[in-house]
Short mmCIF file of C-alpha atoms in Angstrom, two decimals:
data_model
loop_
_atom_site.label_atom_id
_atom_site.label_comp_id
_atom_site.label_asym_id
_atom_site.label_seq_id
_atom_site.Cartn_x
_atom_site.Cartn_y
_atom_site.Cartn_z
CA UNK U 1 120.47 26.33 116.20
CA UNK U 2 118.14 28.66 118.03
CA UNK U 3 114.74 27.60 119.45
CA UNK U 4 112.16 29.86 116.89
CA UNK U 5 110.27 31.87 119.52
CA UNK U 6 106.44 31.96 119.59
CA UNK U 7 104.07 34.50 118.98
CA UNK U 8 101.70 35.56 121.39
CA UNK U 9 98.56 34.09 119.61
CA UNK U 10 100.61 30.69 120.56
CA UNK U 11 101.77 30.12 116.54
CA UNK U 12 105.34 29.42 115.91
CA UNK U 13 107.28 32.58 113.96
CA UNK U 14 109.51 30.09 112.01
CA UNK U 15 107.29 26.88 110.96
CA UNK U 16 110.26 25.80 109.10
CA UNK U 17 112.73 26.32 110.87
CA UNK U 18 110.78 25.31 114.21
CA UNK U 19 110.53 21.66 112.53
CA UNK U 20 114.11 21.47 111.10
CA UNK U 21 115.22 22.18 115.21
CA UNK U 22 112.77 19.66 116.05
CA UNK U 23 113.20 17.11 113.75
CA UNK U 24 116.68 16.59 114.87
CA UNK U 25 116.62 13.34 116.60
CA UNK U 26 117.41 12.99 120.47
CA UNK U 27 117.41 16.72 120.75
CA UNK U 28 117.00 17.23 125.02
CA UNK U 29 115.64 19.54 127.25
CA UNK U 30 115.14 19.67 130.95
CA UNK U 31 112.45 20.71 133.79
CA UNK U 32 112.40 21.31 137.44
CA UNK U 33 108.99 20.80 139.31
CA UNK U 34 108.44 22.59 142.90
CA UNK U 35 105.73 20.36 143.96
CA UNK U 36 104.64 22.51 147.16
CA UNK U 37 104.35 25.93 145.16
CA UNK U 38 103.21 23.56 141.91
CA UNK U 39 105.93 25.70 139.98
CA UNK U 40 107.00 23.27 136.74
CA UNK U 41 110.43 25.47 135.31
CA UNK U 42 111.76 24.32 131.80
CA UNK U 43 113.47 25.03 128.72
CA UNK U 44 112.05 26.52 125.72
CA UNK U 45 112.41 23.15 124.54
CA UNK U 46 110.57 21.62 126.48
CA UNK U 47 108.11 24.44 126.92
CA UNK U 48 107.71 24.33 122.44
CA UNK U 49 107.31 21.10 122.81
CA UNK U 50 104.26 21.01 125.04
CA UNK U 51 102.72 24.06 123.73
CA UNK U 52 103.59 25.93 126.67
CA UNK U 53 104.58 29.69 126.46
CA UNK U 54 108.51 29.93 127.00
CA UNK U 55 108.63 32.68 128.64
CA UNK U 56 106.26 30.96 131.24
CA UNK U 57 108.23 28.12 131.66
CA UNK U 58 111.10 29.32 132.41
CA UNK U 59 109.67 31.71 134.91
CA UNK U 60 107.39 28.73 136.47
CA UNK U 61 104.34 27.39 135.65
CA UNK U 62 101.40 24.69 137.29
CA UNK U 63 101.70 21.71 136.39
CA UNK U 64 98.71 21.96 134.62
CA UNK U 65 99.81 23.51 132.02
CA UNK U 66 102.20 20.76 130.88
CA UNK U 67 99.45 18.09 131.11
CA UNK U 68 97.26 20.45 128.61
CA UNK U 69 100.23 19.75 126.18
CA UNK U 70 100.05 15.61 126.15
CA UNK U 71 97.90 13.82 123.97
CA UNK U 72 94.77 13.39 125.68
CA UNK U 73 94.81 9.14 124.65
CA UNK U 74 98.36 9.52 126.73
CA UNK U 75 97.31 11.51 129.53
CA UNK U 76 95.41 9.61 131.75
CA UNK U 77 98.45 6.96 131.80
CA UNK U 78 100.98 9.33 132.28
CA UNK U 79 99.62 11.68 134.68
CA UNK U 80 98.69 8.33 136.65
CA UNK U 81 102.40 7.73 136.47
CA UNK U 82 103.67 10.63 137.29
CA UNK U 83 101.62 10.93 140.42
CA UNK U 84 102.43 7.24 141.72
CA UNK U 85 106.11 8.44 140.85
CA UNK U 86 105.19 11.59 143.20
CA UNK U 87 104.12 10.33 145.96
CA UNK U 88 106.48 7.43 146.69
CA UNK U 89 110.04 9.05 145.07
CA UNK U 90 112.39 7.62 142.73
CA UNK U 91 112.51 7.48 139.27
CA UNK U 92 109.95 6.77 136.01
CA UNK U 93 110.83 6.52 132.28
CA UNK U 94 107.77 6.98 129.86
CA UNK U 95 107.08 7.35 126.19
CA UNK U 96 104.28 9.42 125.20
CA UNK U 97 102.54 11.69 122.43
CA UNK U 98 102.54 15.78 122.80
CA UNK U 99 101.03 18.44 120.67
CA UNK U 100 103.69 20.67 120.12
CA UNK U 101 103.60 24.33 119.15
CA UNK U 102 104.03 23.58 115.22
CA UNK U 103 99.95 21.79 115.74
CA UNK U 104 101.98 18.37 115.28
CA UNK U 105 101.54 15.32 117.14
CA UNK U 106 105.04 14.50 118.47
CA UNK U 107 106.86 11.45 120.26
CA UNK U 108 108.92 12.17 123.74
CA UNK U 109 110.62 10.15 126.11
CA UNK U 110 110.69 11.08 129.69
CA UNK U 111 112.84 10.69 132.40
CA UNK U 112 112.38 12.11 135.69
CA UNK U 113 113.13 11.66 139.43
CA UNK U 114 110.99 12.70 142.62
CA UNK U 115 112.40 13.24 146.14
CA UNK U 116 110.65 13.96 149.24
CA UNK U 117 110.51 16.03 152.43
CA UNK U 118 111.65 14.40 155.56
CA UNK U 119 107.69 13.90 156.12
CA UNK U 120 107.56 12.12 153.49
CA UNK U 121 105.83 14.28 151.37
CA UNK U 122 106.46 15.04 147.78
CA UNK U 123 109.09 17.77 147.29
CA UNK U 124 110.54 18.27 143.93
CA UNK U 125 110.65 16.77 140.84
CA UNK U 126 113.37 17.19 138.03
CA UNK U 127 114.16 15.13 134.49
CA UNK U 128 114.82 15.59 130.82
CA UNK U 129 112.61 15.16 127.84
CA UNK U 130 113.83 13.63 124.36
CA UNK U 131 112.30 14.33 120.99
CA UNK U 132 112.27 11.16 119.68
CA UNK U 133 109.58 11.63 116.92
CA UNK U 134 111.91 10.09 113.55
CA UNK U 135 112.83 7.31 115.53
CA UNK U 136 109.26 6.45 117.09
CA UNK U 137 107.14 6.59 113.64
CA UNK U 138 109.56 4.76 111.93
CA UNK U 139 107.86 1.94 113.86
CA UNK U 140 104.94 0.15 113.34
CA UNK U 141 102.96 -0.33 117.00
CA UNK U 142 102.87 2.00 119.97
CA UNK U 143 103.82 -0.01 123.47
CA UNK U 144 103.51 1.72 126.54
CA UNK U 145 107.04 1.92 129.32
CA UNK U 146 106.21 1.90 132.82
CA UNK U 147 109.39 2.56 135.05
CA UNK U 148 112.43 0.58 134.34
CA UNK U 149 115.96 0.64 135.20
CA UNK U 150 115.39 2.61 137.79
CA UNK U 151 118.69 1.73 139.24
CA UNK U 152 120.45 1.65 136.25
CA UNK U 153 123.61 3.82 135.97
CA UNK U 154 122.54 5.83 133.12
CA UNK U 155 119.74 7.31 135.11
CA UNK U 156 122.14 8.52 137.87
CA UNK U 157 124.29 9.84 135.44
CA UNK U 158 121.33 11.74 133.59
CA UNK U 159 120.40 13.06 137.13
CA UNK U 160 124.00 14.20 138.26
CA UNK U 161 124.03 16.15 134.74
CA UNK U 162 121.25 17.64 135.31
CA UNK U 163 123.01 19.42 138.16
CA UNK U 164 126.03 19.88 136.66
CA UNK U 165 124.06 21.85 134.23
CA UNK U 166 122.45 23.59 136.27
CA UNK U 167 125.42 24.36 138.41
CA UNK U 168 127.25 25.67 135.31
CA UNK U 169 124.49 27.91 134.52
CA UNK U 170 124.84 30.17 137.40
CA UNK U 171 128.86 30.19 136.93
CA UNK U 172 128.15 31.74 133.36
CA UNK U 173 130.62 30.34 131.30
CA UNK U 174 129.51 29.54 127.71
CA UNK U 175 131.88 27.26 127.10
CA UNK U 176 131.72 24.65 130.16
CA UNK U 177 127.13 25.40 129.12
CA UNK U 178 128.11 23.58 125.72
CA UNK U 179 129.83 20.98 127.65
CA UNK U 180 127.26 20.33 129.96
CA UNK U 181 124.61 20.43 127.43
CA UNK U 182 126.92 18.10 125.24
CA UNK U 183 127.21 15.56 127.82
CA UNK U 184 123.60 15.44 128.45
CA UNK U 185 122.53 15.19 125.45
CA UNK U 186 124.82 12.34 124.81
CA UNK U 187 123.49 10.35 128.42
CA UNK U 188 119.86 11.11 126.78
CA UNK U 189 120.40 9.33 123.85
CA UNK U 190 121.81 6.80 125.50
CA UNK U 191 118.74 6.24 127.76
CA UNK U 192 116.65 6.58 124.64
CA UNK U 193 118.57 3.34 122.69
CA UNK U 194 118.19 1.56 126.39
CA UNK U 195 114.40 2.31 126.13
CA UNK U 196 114.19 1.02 122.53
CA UNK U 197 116.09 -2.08 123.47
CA UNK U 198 113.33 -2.47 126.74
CA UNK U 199 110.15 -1.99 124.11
CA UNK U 200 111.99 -4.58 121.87
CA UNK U 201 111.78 -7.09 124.52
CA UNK U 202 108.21 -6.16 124.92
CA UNK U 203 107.60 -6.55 121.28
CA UNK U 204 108.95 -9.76 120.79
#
C-alpha cells in the first residue's frame, strides 16, 4: 500500500486511507542522521509519522524537526536519550508517543545506533522506527525502556539490514527492495516482541 502524500498546509490527502497504512501493526521505516551537517534523512514513513514533510526528509532535515514531532511529555526523556546515546556510541531502544500527520497521538518504538569519528566525536546516527500503536493501547500503563540488549543479536541484524537496504537501493532492483524491506520488517517485529517481553519484566 502506498504512503498517502501530504498536502502542503501539512493535512493528510487520504485520512482514511493514511490510518488503514498506519494502523497496520509493526509497519517499519528507517532514518539516517549526519550529525556534523545535523542532516536527519528518512522515509515517508517515518517522516508521516512525525509530522515531518516527506519530501524534506528524504532530502535532509535538522534534527529539530523530528523532535517537534514527539509528544512533548516524551521529549525531554528521549531527546536526553538520544543525546547520551550520541555522544558515547552504541545503541538505544525507546518507546515513545508522536503526533503524526493524521493529528493522532501514536505509539513508536525506536531503535538506533551512533558511531563516532576517530576523535571521538559523534558522527552518524542510523535506526528504524515501528508503529506499534494497536499493540501499545491495548495495554493498560505506559513504562518507559532505556537501552537494552544492546548486544543482542537482533540489533546487529536490524543494523546489517539497514545496509543491505540501503545497498539494494542504489542497485535498483525492485525485487531484491521487497526483499530487503521484507526482511526488515520481519527483524523489527522481532525486536518489538523482545521489547514487550523486557516491559513485561518491568511490569511484573
Amino acid at each position: 500500500m502506498a504512503l498517502p502524500k501530504l498536502k502542503k498546509d501539512g493535512l493528510v490527502a487520504s485520512p482514511s486511507a493514511f490510518q488503514g497504512f498506519l494502523d497496520a501493526l509493526d509497519v517499519v521505516g528507517s532514518w539516517e542522521w549526519d550529525v556534523a551537517r545535523d542532516s536527519l534523512m528518512a522515509d515517508a514513513l517515518v517522516a508521516t509519522l512525525f509530522s515531518v514533510d516527506p519530501d524534506r526528509a528524504e532530502a535532509g532535515t535538522p534534527l529539530r524537526e523530528f523532535v517537534s514531532g514527539i509528544h512533548v511529555d516524551d521529549r525531554k526523556r528521549v531527546t536526553r536519550q538520544i543525546g547520551q546515546c550520541a555522544r558515547v556510541g552504541g545503541s538505544y531502544v525507546a518507546e515513545y508517543r508522536v503526533c503524526s500527520a493524521d493529528g493522532q497521538i501514536r505509539w513508536v518504538l525506536a531503535r538506533g545506533r551512533f558511531d563516532l569519528a576517530a576523535s571521538g566525536e559523534p558522527l552518524r546516527g542510523r535506526g528504524i522506527i515501528i508503529d506499534i500503536t494497536p499493540a501499545r493501547m491495548s495495554e493498560e500503563a505506559y513504562v518507559s525502556s532505556d537501552m537494552f540488549a544492546a548486544a543482542h543479536p537482533l540489533e546487529r541484524a536490524a543494523e546489517r539490514c539497514l545496509a543491505a537496504k540501503k545497498a539494494v537501493s542504489e542497485v535498483g532492483d525492485t525485487h531484491l527492495q521487497l526483499l530487503a524491506d521484507m526482511l526488515l520488517l520481519e527483524v523489527g517485529r522481532r525486536l518489538a516482541k523482545l521489547e514487550d517481553q523486557s516491559r513485561r519484566k518491568l511490569m511484573n
